[in-house]
Coordinates of C-alpha atoms in Angstrom, one line a residue:
X1 CA 41.6 -40.0 -17.3
X2 CA 39.5 -41.8 -15.6
X3 CA 40.3 -39.4 -12.3
X4 CA 39.2 -36.2 -14.8
X5 CA 36.0 -37.7 -15.4
X6 CA 34.8 -37.9 -12.2
X7 CA 37.0 -35.0 -11.3
X8 CA 33.8 -32.8 -13.7
X9 CA 31.6 -35.0 -12.8
X10 CA 31.8 -33.7 -9.0
X11 CA 32.5 -30.0 -10.6
X12 CA 29.1 -30.8 -12.1
X13 CA 27.0 -31.8 -9.3
X14 CA 28.6 -29.0 -7.4
X15 CA 27.5 -26.5 -9.6
X16 CA 24.1 -28.5 -9.4
X17 CA 23.8 -27.7 -5.5
X18 CA 25.0 -24.0 -5.7
X19 CA 22.2 -23.4 -8.0
X20 CA 19.8 -24.5 -6.2
X21 CA 21.2 -22.7 -3.0
X22 CA 21.5 -19.9 -4.3
X23 CA 18.1 -20.3 -5.9
X24 CA 16.9 -20.8 -2.6
X25 CA 18.6 -17.9 -0.9
X26 CA 17.0 -15.1 -4.0
X27 CA 14.0 -16.3 -3.1
X28 CA 12.3 -12.9 -0.6
X29 CA 11.9 -13.3 3.2
X30 CA 7.6 -13.6 3.8
X31 CA 7.2 -10.6 6.1
X32 CA 5.4 -10.3 8.9
X33 CA 1.3 -9.3 7.9
X34 CA 1.3 -6.1 9.4
X35 CA -2.3 -4.9 11.3
X36 CA -3.6 -1.8 11.5
X37 CA -7.4 -0.7 13.7
X38 CA -9.5 1.8 12.0
X39 CA -12.2 2.8 14.8
X40 CA -14.4 6.0 14.9
X41 CA -17.6 8.3 14.1
X42 CA -19.7 8.6 11.3
X43 CA -15.8 10.2 9.6
X44 CA -14.0 6.8 9.9
X45 CA -17.1 5.2 8.6
X46 CA -17.1 7.7 5.7
X47 CA -19.8 9.1 3.3
X48 CA -17.6 10.4 0.4
X49 CA -19.4 9.5 -2.7
X50 CA -16.2 7.9 -4.4
X51 CA -17.9 9.3 -7.6
X52 CA -16.9 12.5 -6.5
X53 CA -12.9 11.7 -6.5
X54 CA -12.3 11.8 -10.4
X55 CA -12.8 16.0 -9.8
X56 CA -9.0 15.1 -8.8
X57 CA -7.3 14.9 -12.3
X58 CA -8.9 18.4 -12.6
X59 CA -6.8 20.1 -10.2
X60 CA -3.7 22.4 -9.5
X61 CA -1.9 21.7 -7.2
X62 CA 0.8 18.8 -7.7
X63 CA 0.1 17.2 -4.4
X64 CA -3.7 16.4 -5.5
X65 CA -2.8 14.9 -8.8
X66 CA -0.3 12.1 -7.0
X67 CA -2.7 11.5 -5.0
X68 CA -5.5 11.0 -7.9
X69 CA -2.5 8.8 -9.5
X70 CA -2.4 6.4 -5.8
X71 CA -6.4 5.7 -6.4
X72 CA -6.7 4.8 -10.0
X73 CA -6.0 2.5 -11.7
X74 CA -3.0 3.0 -14.3
X75 CA -4.4 2.4 -17.4
X76 CA -7.8 4.3 -15.9
X77 CA -9.6 5.7 -19.2
X78 CA -11.5 8.9 -16.4
X79 CA -12.1 12.7 -16.0
X80 CA -14.4 14.8 -14.6
X81 CA -16.5 15.3 -17.4
X82 CA -17.5 11.8 -17.0
X83 CA -18.5 12.8 -13.8
X84 CA -20.4 15.5 -15.0
X85 CA -22.5 13.8 -16.9
X86 CA -23.1 10.6 -14.8
X87 CA -24.4 14.4 -12.9
X88 CA -26.6 15.2 -15.5
X89 CA -28.4 12.3 -16.8
X90 CA -29.2 11.8 -12.3
X91 CA -30.6 15.6 -12.8
X92 CA -32.9 14.5 -15.8
X93 CA -34.2 11.7 -13.4
X94 CA -34.3 13.3 -10.6
X95 CA -36.8 16.2 -12.4
X96 CA -39.7 13.7 -14.2
X97 CA -39.3 11.9 -10.8
X98 CA -40.0 15.0 -9.2
X99 CA -42.6 15.9 -11.7
X100 CA -44.4 12.8 -10.9
X101 CA -44.4 13.0 -7.5
X102 CA -46.0 16.1 -7.5
X103 CA -48.8 15.1 -10.3
X104 CA -47.8 17.7 -12.5
X105 CA -47.5 13.9 -15.6
X106 CA -50.9 13.2 -16.5
X107 CA -52.7 10.7 -18.0
X108 CA -51.7 7.1 -17.9
X109 CA -50.1 6.9 -20.9
X110 CA -47.6 9.6 -20.2
X111 CA -47.2 8.6 -16.6
X112 CA -46.6 4.8 -18.0
X113 CA -44.3 7.1 -20.8
X114 CA -42.4 8.9 -17.6
X115 CA -42.1 6.0 -15.0
X116 CA -40.1 4.0 -18.5
X117 CA -37.8 6.9 -18.5
X118 CA -36.7 7.1 -15.6
X119 CA -35.9 3.4 -15.7
X120 CA -33.9 4.0 -17.9
X121 CA -32.8 6.8 -17.0
X122 CA -31.9 4.6 -14.0
X123 CA -30.0 1.7 -15.9
X124 CA -28.0 4.5 -17.9
X125 CA -26.7 5.8 -14.2
X126 CA -25.8 2.2 -12.6
X127 CA -23.4 2.1 -16.6
X128 CA -21.9 5.0 -16.0
X129 CA -21.3 4.8 -12.4
X130 CA -19.9 1.5 -12.5
X131 CA -17.9 2.9 -15.0
X132 CA -16.4 4.8 -12.9
X133 CA -16.3 2.1 -10.3
X134 CA -14.4 0.4 -12.1
X135 CA -11.2 3.3 -12.7
X136 CA -10.4 2.6 -8.9
X137 CA -7.0 0.8 -8.4
X138 CA -8.1 -2.7 -6.5
X139 CA -5.2 -3.1 -4.1
X140 CA -3.0 -6.7 -4.2
X141 CA -0.8 -6.3 -0.8
X142 CA -3.6 -4.2 0.8
X143 CA -6.9 -5.7 2.6
X144 CA -9.3 -5.6 4.6
X145 CA -12.6 -5.7 7.1
X146 CA -15.0 -3.0 7.7
X147 CA -17.9 -2.5 9.9
X148 CA -19.4 0.4 9.1
X149 CA -22.6 1.5 10.4
X150 CA -25.4 -0.7 8.6
X151 CA -22.1 -1.7 5.1
X152 CA -20.1 -4.6 6.2
X153 CA -17.5 -6.0 3.8
X154 CA -13.9 -8.6 3.3
X155 CA -11.4 -8.0 0.5
X156 CA -9.3 -6.2 -0.9
X157 CA -8.8 -2.2 -0.3
X158 CA -11.4 -0.4 -2.9
X159 CA -13.4 2.1 -2.7
X160 CA -17.1 0.7 -1.3
X161 CA -16.4 1.0 2.6
X162 CA -18.0 3.9 3.3
X163 CA -21.3 4.2 4.9
X164 CA -22.2 2.1 1.4
X165 CA -20.9 0.1 -1.4
X166 CA -21.1 3.7 -3.4
X167 CA -18.8 5.7 -0.5
X168 CA -15.0 5.8 0.8
X169 CA -14.2 6.1 4.4
X170 CA -10.2 7.4 5.5
X171 CA -9.5 3.8 5.5
X172 CA -8.8 3.7 1.3
X173 CA -6.1 6.7 1.9
X174 CA -4.9 5.3 4.2
X175 CA -4.3 2.3 2.9
X176 CA -3.3 3.1 -0.6
X177 CA -0.9 5.5 1.0
X178 CA 0.2 2.9 4.1
X179 CA 1.1 0.9 0.2
X180 CA 3.5 3.3 -0.3
X181 CA 5.6 2.5 2.9
X182 CA 5.8 -1.1 4.2
X183 CA 7.5 -3.5 1.9
X184 CA 4.2 -6.4 4.4
X185 CA 1.2 -7.7 3.7
X186 CA -1.2 -5.3 4.8
X187 CA -4.4 -6.4 7.2
X188 CA -7.4 -3.2 8.2
X189 CA -9.9 -3.8 10.5
X190 CA -12.2 -1.4 10.5
X191 CA -15.1 -1.1 13.2
X192 CA -16.5 3.0 12.8
X193 CA -20.4 3.6 14.0
X194 CA -21.6 7.1 13.9
X195 CA -23.1 9.3 16.3
X196 CA -20.1 8.3 19.2
X197 CA -18.4 9.9 21.1
X198 CA -15.0 8.1 23.0
X199 CA -16.3 9.0 26.2
X200 CA -19.1 7.8 26.5
X201 CA -19.1 5.0 23.8
X202 CA -16.1 3.7 22.6
X203 CA -14.6 5.0 26.6
X204 CA -11.5 2.4 27.3
X205 CA -11.4 1.1 31.0
X206 CA -8.5 3.1 31.2
X207 CA -10.2 5.9 31.3
X208 CA -12.4 4.6 34.1
X209 CA -15.6 4.1 34.8
X210 CA -18.2 6.6 33.3
X211 CA -19.7 8.8 35.7
X212 CA -23.2 9.4 34.9
X213 CA -24.1 14.0 35.4
X214 CA -26.9 15.0 37.3
X215 CA -29.1 14.9 34.1
X216 CA -28.3 11.1 33.5
X217 CA -28.5 9.9 37.4
X218 CA -32.4 11.2 37.6
X219 CA -33.3 9.4 34.5
X220 CA -35.4 6.0 34.4
X221 CA -32.5 4.4 31.9
X222 CA -30.2 5.6 34.7
X223 CA -29.0 1.3 34.3
X224 CA -29.0 1.1 30.6
X225 CA -27.4 4.6 30.9
X226 CA -24.6 2.7 33.3
X227 CA -25.1 -0.8 30.7
X228 CA -24.1 0.7 28.1
X229 CA -21.0 2.6 28.2
X230 CA -18.3 1.4 26.5
X231 CA -20.7 -0.3 24.5
X232 CA -18.7 0.4 20.9
X233 CA -15.8 -0.9 22.9
X234 CA -16.4 -3.7 24.1
X235 CA -17.8 -4.1 20.3
X236 CA -14.7 -3.3 18.5
X237 CA -11.9 -5.7 19.7
X238 CA -14.9 -8.5 19.7
X239 CA -14.8 -7.3 16.1
X240 CA -10.9 -7.2 16.1
X241 CA -10.7 -10.8 18.1
X242 CA -12.6 -12.8 15.5
X243 CA -10.9 -11.3 12.8
X244 CA -7.5 -12.9 14.6
X245 CA -9.0 -15.6 15.0
X246 CA -8.8 -16.4 11.4
X247 CA -5.8 -13.8 10.0
X248 CA -5.4 -16.3 6.8
X249 CA -9.6 -16.2 5.8
X250 CA -9.0 -12.1 5.8
X251 CA -5.9 -12.2 4.1
X252 CA -4.6 -14.9 1.7
X253 CA -0.1 -13.4 2.0
X254 CA -0.6 -14.1 6.2
X255 CA 1.4 -16.9 7.4
X256 CA 0.8 -18.0 11.0
X257 CA 4.3 -19.6 10.6
X258 CA 6.2 -15.2 10.4
X259 CA 3.2 -14.1 12.7
X260 CA 1.6 -11.2 12.3
X261 CA 2.1 -7.2 14.1
X262 CA -0.6 -4.9 16.1
X263 CA 1.1 -2.0 14.1
X264 CA -0.8 1.2 14.6
X265 CA -4.4 2.0 15.8
X266 CA -6.3 5.0 14.6
X267 CA -9.6 7.2 15.9
X268 CA -11.2 9.1 14.2
X269 CA -13.1 11.8 15.3
X270 CA -14.6 13.1 18.4
X271 CA -17.0 15.2 17.6
X272 CA -19.3 13.7 19.9
X273 CA -17.5 14.7 22.5
X274 CA -17.5 18.0 23.0
X275 CA -21.1 18.0 24.7
X276 CA -19.7 16.0 27.9
X277 CA -18.4 17.4 31.4
X278 CA -15.5 15.2 31.4
X279 CA -14.5 16.9 27.6
X280 CA -14.3 20.5 28.7
X281 CA -12.6 19.9 31.9
X282 CA -9.9 17.0 30.5

C-alpha cells in the first residue's frame, strides 16, 4: 500500500513536469526582425492624401476592393459619401475665403460673420478628416521610421508617413502587404527627398565618382557640385545606421538575442535621372 502511494505521487509529479515542459514547447519561437529600407525621390516621399482612399470602396475591380479591405479596420464605418461630404464642406470654406481675399465681402460686420463661418467650417473639416483617419489600420506587426522631406516620424505603420501628416507614400500598402506574407515583426526605414536622382544625389560608391558635365565643369560652384555628389546616399546610410543602433526603440517586438535580417531594399523611382547624359548611355 505504501509503495502504491509512492508510485501515485511519482506519477502526479511526472505529469506536472510533463505539462510544464509541454507548455514551454508550445510557446511560439520568436522571429528575427525583418528590416526593409525604402528610399527615393518625391514618389517615395508620397503625396497621396488619405482622404481619397475611401473611393476604393466603390471600385468594380475585385483586386481594388481587396486593397480597401487591407487598409481599413474591420469595423470601420466609412464610405465614399463621407469623403464627398468633406469635400463639399471644404468647397464652402474655400469659396468664402476666396471672396474675403477678393474683398467681395464689405463692411466690418459682414467680414466678421464670414470669418466666423470660415472658422466654423474649418473645425468641421478637421473633425471629418479625423473621422476618416480613425478608420485606417494601425499595424501591430509593422513599424516605421520615416524621413519624407520635412515630415519625420516613427511608430506603428498607418497613414501619415507621406509628404505631410495627411498623406501616404508606398510604405503604407507595401508594409501591410508584407504583413500578410511574413510571420515576423517588420520594420520599415524610409529615407526620401523630392527632386533627387540616383545618378547624382543617391549615387552609390559602386557607380564610381560622379563626372561633371561640360556646363558643371565651368560653373563657379564646380567644387561644391563634386562635393555634394552622393549626399543623399550618405544621409540615407546615416539615418539607417542611427536606427540600427537601437532597434528596440523602433520596434517593441525586437529581441537582441534573436537578431534581425536586412530583408530588402526598394528604390522608387528615377524620374530625375532622365535628364542626365550618363542615364542615356547606361
